[in-house]
Amino acid sequence: MKITQVEAIPFAIPYRKPLRFASGEVNTADHVLVRVHTEDGVVGVAEAPPRPYTYGETQESIVAVIRKIFAPELVGMSALEREAIHARLHRTVGNPAAKAAIDMALWDVIGKSLQVPVTQLLGGYTDRMRVSHMVGFASPAHMVAEAQRVRSEYGITTFKVKVGRRPYTLDVEACRALREGLGEDVELYIDGNRGWTPSESARALDEMSDLGLTLAEELCPADDVLGRRWLVQQCKIPFVADESVARPGEVARELLSGAANAISIKTARTGFTTSQRVLAQCEGLGVEAVIGNQIDGQIGTMCSVVFGAAFRLTSQRAGELSNFLDMSDDLLTDPVRIVDGTVAVRSQPGLGIEIDPEKLARYRQDN
Ligand code: MUC
Ligand code: MG
């Protein structure tokens, strides 16, 4: 499994409608396709979605760090030398999405070489993931209409509502409208992307205490150190750390300091190898985990399914796996399907996905 080439290919696929949230918005999936080639002719793939407002990476920076630093470090190594590969990658600080995509492409290489699905190599716990859909900023009526459409078309009954605009008016109104419009049978939880202060968060949670919300994610910044701890102490539902836990050290810090008591695991930022370690931290410390969405395309979504379904803890809750539905197209030969609110793992070796060469030619940005 000797690595002969690591490619970083920028591509851009427009969204049919933008996804808006407190820290930014996405109009185009300007992602990077990572391909790792071996001397046996095996090619592993993954995608890196840049999120400058979360981790500082851009499409250009991901391409540059892979081409200039990571590819020369990895060529000549075996895909099985996973720990040594990670040691090399971590000589460079930051760049989580670039590192994660390389890690997942290497797992795809290993799975394809061994002719085994990666989800089985990782843990093989179950064969599907329930899906949670993220509802972005819009008027409360539009948010309700979107959730109703997604429920009736795909059978999805779990929704993460983006908040972090105006706490006591618009945000609370939107959550209330969603509960009224969808009924008691759906699961609703909120994600503030750091848009509220600790005291705004506390008051908004209080005003929504009758809505049966199940999780509160990153309502205020982790840098509001004492305020966040104060908020989490009084929060009656698990408080999920997302963008504040991009590394295992941050997971430990947030959990042990009382700044969160649940963790969003995103394969787009911790790949499979580091996500396993984050998951072990959650299990060891006894906190819940949610498979989050870094506004992934279908490649990234399958990576989340591969990882989420591999383990008991990550498959207990619905994973955030549906936002590719807003993209106008994608790169896979066999598109991801959401049926009865679930996505099934695939039985093919590796990640179980193939890139359509014509689509890649159409959307790549480096021709
Ligand atoms: C989320 O859970 O916050 C928005 C920005 C990002 O990096 O991920 C999304 C969703
Ligand atoms: Mg989040």
CSV table of C-alpha atoms in Angstrom, one decimal, residues 13-251:
chain,number,residue,atom,x,y,z
A,13,ILE,CA,-20.7,23.1,-7.1
A,14,PRO,CA,-23.4,25.7,-6.5
A,15,TYR,CA,-26.1,25.4,-3.9
A,16,ARG,CA,-29.7,25.7,-5.0
A,17,LYS,CA,-30.3,27.8,-1.9
A,18,PRO,CA,-27.8,29.1,0.5
A,19,LEU,CA,-27.4,27.7,4.1
A,20,ARG,CA,-27.2,30.6,6.5
A,21,PHE,CA,-26.2,30.4,10.2
A,22,ALA,CA,-24.8,32.7,12.9
A,23,SER,CA,-21.1,32.4,11.9
A,24,GLY,CA,-21.5,32.4,8.1
A,25,GLU,CA,-23.3,31.2,5.0
A,26,VAL,CA,-22.6,28.8,2.2
A,27,ASN,CA,-23.7,29.5,-1.4
A,28,THR,CA,-21.2,27.2,-3.3
A,29,ALA,CA,-19.6,23.9,-2.2
A,30,ASP,CA,-16.1,25.1,-2.9
A,31,HIS,CA,-14.5,21.9,-1.6
A,32,VAL,CA,-11.3,20.0,-2.3
A,33,LEU,CA,-11.3,16.4,-3.5
A,34,VAL,CA,-8.4,14.5,-2.1
A,35,ARG,CA,-7.1,11.4,-3.9
A,36,VAL,CA,-4.4,9.1,-2.6
A,37,HIS,CA,-2.8,6.7,-5.1
A,38,THR,CA,-0.8,3.6,-4.3
A,39,GLU,CA,1.7,1.6,-6.3
A,40,ASP,CA,-0.8,-1.2,-6.6
A,41,GLY,CA,-3.2,1.2,-8.5
A,42,VAL,CA,-5.6,1.7,-5.6
A,43,VAL,CA,-7.1,5.2,-5.3
A,44,GLY,CA,-8.6,6.4,-2.0
A,45,VAL,CA,-10.8,9.5,-2.0
A,46,ALA,CA,-12.3,12.0,0.4
A,47,GLU,CA,-13.4,15.6,0.4
A,48,ALA,CA,-12.3,18.6,2.5
A,49,PRO,CA,-15.0,21.4,3.0
A,50,PRO,CA,-13.2,24.6,3.9
A,51,ARG,CA,-15.0,26.6,6.7
A,52,PRO,CA,-12.9,29.8,7.1
A,53,TYR,CA,-15.3,31.1,9.8
A,54,THR,CA,-14.8,28.0,11.9
A,55,TYR,CA,-11.2,26.8,11.3
A,56,GLY,CA,-9.6,29.5,9.1
A,57,GLU,CA,-9.1,27.2,6.1
A,58,THR,CA,-10.0,28.2,2.6
A,59,GLN,CA,-10.2,26.1,-0.6
A,60,GLU,CA,-6.8,27.7,-1.6
A,61,SER,CA,-5.2,27.0,1.7
A,62,ILE,CA,-6.3,23.3,1.7
A,63,VAL,CA,-4.9,22.8,-1.8
A,64,ALA,CA,-1.7,24.6,-0.9
A,65,VAL,CA,-1.0,22.7,2.4
A,66,ILE,CA,-1.7,19.4,0.8
A,67,ARG,CA,0.4,20.0,-2.4
A,68,LYS,CA,3.3,21.8,-0.7
A,69,ILE,CA,3.6,20.0,2.7
A,70,PHE,CA,1.5,16.9,3.2
A,71,ALA,CA,1.9,15.2,-0.2
A,72,PRO,CA,5.7,15.3,-0.2
A,73,GLU,CA,5.7,14.0,3.5
A,74,LEU,CA,3.5,11.0,2.6
A,75,VAL,CA,4.7,9.8,-0.8
A,76,GLY,CA,6.8,6.7,-0.2
A,77,MET,CA,5.1,5.7,3.1
A,78,SER,CA,2.6,2.8,3.4
A,79,ALA,CA,-1.0,3.6,4.0
A,80,LEU,CA,-0.8,1.2,6.9
A,81,GLU,CA,1.7,3.3,8.7
A,82,ARG,CA,-1.1,5.3,10.2
A,83,GLU,CA,0.5,6.5,13.4
A,84,ALA,CA,3.6,7.6,11.6
A,85,ILE,CA,1.6,9.4,9.0
A,86,HIS,CA,-0.3,11.3,11.7
A,87,ALA,CA,2.9,12.2,13.4
A,88,ARG,CA,4.1,13.8,10.1
A,89,LEU,CA,0.8,15.6,9.5
A,90,HIS,CA,0.7,17.0,13.0
A,91,ARG,CA,4.1,18.6,12.5
A,92,THR,CA,1.9,21.3,10.8
A,93,VAL,CA,-0.5,23.0,13.2
A,94,GLY,CA,-4.2,23.6,12.3
A,95,ASN,CA,-5.5,22.6,8.9
A,96,PRO,CA,-8.1,20.2,10.3
A,97,ALA,CA,-10.1,19.6,7.1
A,98,ALA,CA,-7.1,19.0,5.0
A,99,LYS,CA,-5.7,16.5,7.5
A,100,ALA,CA,-9.1,14.8,7.9
A,101,ALA,CA,-9.6,14.3,4.2
A,102,ILE,CA,-6.1,12.7,3.8
A,103,ASP,CA,-6.9,10.4,6.8
A,104,MET,CA,-10.2,9.3,5.3
A,105,ALA,CA,-8.7,8.8,1.8
A,106,LEU,CA,-6.1,6.6,3.4
A,107,TRP,CA,-8.8,4.5,5.1
A,108,ASP,CA,-10.5,4.2,1.7
A,109,VAL,CA,-7.1,2.9,0.3
A,110,ILE,CA,-6.9,0.4,3.1
A,111,GLY,CA,-10.5,-0.8,2.8
A,112,LYS,CA,-10.2,-1.2,-1.0
A,113,SER,CA,-6.8,-3.0,-0.7
A,114,LEU,CA,-8.3,-5.4,1.8
A,115,GLN,CA,-11.6,-5.6,0.0
A,116,VAL,CA,-13.5,-4.7,3.2
A,117,PRO,CA,-15.9,-1.8,3.8
A,118,VAL,CA,-14.2,0.8,6.1
A,119,THR,CA,-17.3,0.9,8.3
A,120,GLN,CA,-16.6,-2.8,9.2
A,121,LEU,CA,-12.9,-2.1,9.7
A,122,LEU,CA,-13.8,0.7,12.1
A,123,GLY,CA,-16.4,-1.1,14.2
A,124,GLY,CA,-19.2,-2.5,12.0
A,125,TYR,CA,-21.9,-1.8,14.7
A,126,THR,CA,-25.0,-1.2,12.5
A,127,ASP,CA,-26.0,-0.9,8.8
A,128,ARG,CA,-27.6,2.6,8.8
A,129,MET,CA,-27.8,6.0,10.4
A,130,ARG,CA,-30.9,8.0,11.2
A,131,VAL,CA,-30.7,11.5,9.6
A,132,SER,CA,-31.1,14.9,11.3
A,133,HIS,CA,-31.6,17.8,9.0
A,134,MET,CA,-30.1,21.3,9.7
A,135,VAL,CA,-32.6,24.1,9.2
A,136,GLY,CA,-30.8,27.3,8.3
A,137,PHE,CA,-31.8,31.0,8.9
A,138,ALA,CA,-34.9,32.1,7.1
A,139,SER,CA,-38.3,33.5,8.2
A,140,PRO,CA,-40.0,31.2,10.7
A,141,ALA,CA,-42.6,30.3,8.1
A,142,HIS,CA,-40.0,29.3,5.6
A,143,MET,CA,-38.1,27.3,8.2
A,144,VAL,CA,-41.3,25.4,9.0
A,145,ALA,CA,-42.1,24.8,5.3
A,146,GLU,CA,-38.6,23.5,4.7
A,147,ALA,CA,-38.8,21.1,7.6
A,148,GLN,CA,-42.2,19.9,6.5
A,149,ARG,CA,-41.0,19.3,3.0
A,150,VAL,CA,-37.9,17.4,4.2
A,151,ARG,CA,-40.1,15.3,6.5
A,152,SER,CA,-42.5,14.4,3.8
A,153,GLU,CA,-40.0,13.7,1.0
A,154,TYR,CA,-37.3,11.9,3.0
A,155,GLY,CA,-39.0,10.7,6.2
A,156,ILE,CA,-36.6,12.8,8.4
A,157,THR,CA,-38.0,13.5,11.9
A,158,THR,CA,-35.1,15.1,13.6
A,159,PHE,CA,-34.2,18.8,13.0
A,160,LYS,CA,-31.3,21.0,14.2
A,161,VAL,CA,-32.5,24.5,14.2
A,162,LYS,CA,-30.0,27.3,13.6
A,163,VAL,CA,-30.3,30.1,16.1
A,164,GLY,CA,-28.0,33.0,17.1
A,165,ARG,CA,-29.7,35.9,15.4
A,166,ARG,CA,-32.0,37.7,17.8
A,167,PRO,CA,-32.5,35.6,20.9
A,168,TYR,CA,-35.9,36.6,22.3
A,169,THR,CA,-37.7,37.4,19.1
A,170,LEU,CA,-36.7,35.8,15.8
A,171,ASP,CA,-34.9,32.7,17.2
A,172,VAL,CA,-37.5,31.8,19.8
A,173,GLU,CA,-40.3,32.5,17.3
A,174,ALA,CA,-38.7,30.2,14.7
A,175,CYS,CA,-38.3,27.3,17.3
A,176,ARG,CA,-41.9,27.8,18.5
A,177,ALA,CA,-43.2,27.8,14.9
A,178,LEU,CA,-41.3,24.6,14.1
A,179,ARG,CA,-42.7,22.9,17.2
A,180,GLU,CA,-46.2,24.0,16.3
A,181,GLY,CA,-45.9,23.3,12.6
A,182,LEU,CA,-44.3,19.8,13.0
A,183,GLY,CA,-46.1,18.5,16.1
A,184,GLU,CA,-44.7,16.7,19.2
A,185,ASP,CA,-43.4,13.7,17.3
A,186,VAL,CA,-40.3,15.3,15.8
A,187,GLU,CA,-37.0,15.9,17.7
A,188,LEU,CA,-35.8,19.5,17.7
A,189,TYR,CA,-32.5,20.8,19.0
A,190,ILE,CA,-30.7,24.1,18.5
A,191,ASP,CA,-27.2,25.3,17.3
A,192,GLY,CA,-26.2,28.9,18.0
A,193,ASN,CA,-22.8,28.9,16.3
A,194,ARG,CA,-21.6,31.3,19.1
A,195,GLY,CA,-24.2,33.9,18.2
A,196,TRP,CA,-25.6,34.5,21.6
A,197,THR,CA,-24.0,35.7,24.9
A,198,PRO,CA,-24.2,33.4,27.9
A,199,SER,CA,-27.0,35.4,29.5
A,200,GLU,CA,-29.0,35.6,26.2
A,201,SER,CA,-28.6,31.9,25.9
A,202,ALA,CA,-29.9,31.3,29.4
A,203,ARG,CA,-32.9,33.5,28.9
A,204,ALA,CA,-33.7,32.0,25.5
A,205,LEU,CA,-33.5,28.5,26.8
A,206,ASP,CA,-35.8,29.5,29.6
A,207,GLU,CA,-38.3,31.0,27.2
A,208,MET,CA,-38.2,27.7,25.1
A,209,SER,CA,-38.4,25.4,28.1
A,210,ASP,CA,-41.8,24.1,27.0
A,211,LEU,CA,-40.6,23.2,23.5
A,212,GLY,CA,-39.0,19.8,24.4
A,213,LEU,CA,-35.6,20.7,22.8
A,214,THR,CA,-33.1,17.9,23.2
A,215,LEU,CA,-29.7,19.5,22.7
A,216,ALA,CA,-28.2,23.0,22.8
A,217,GLU,CA,-25.1,23.4,20.7
A,218,GLU,CA,-22.4,26.1,20.9
A,219,LEU,CA,-24.9,28.8,21.9
A,220,CYS,CA,-22.1,31.2,23.0
A,221,PRO,CA,-18.3,31.1,22.4
A,222,ALA,CA,-16.1,28.8,24.5
A,223,ASP,CA,-13.9,31.8,24.9
A,224,ASP,CA,-16.6,33.3,27.2
A,225,VAL,CA,-14.9,31.0,29.7
A,226,LEU,CA,-16.8,31.7,33.0
A,227,GLY,CA,-20.0,32.7,31.3
A,228,ARG,CA,-20.1,29.4,29.3
A,229,ARG,CA,-19.5,27.3,32.4
A,230,TRP,CA,-22.2,29.3,34.2
A,231,LEU,CA,-24.6,28.6,31.3
A,232,VAL,CA,-23.8,24.9,31.1
A,233,GLN,CA,-24.3,24.4,34.8
A,234,GLN,CA,-27.9,25.6,34.5
A,235,CYS,CA,-28.7,24.1,31.1
A,236,LYS,CA,-31.2,21.3,31.5
A,237,ILE,CA,-30.3,19.5,28.3
A,238,PRO,CA,-26.9,18.3,27.0
A,239,PHE,CA,-24.8,21.3,25.9
A,240,VAL,CA,-22.9,20.2,22.7
A,241,ALA,CA,-19.4,21.6,21.9
A,242,ASP,CA,-18.9,21.8,18.2
A,243,GLU,CA,-16.4,24.3,16.8
A,244,SER,CA,-14.7,24.6,20.2
A,245,VAL,CA,-13.6,20.9,20.0
A,246,ALA,CA,-11.6,20.5,16.8
A,247,ARG,CA,-8.9,18.4,18.5
A,248,PRO,CA,-8.8,15.8,21.3
A,249,GLY,CA,-7.1,18.3,23.6
A,250,GLU,CA,-9.9,20.7,23.2
A,251,VAL,CA,-12.5,17.9,23.8
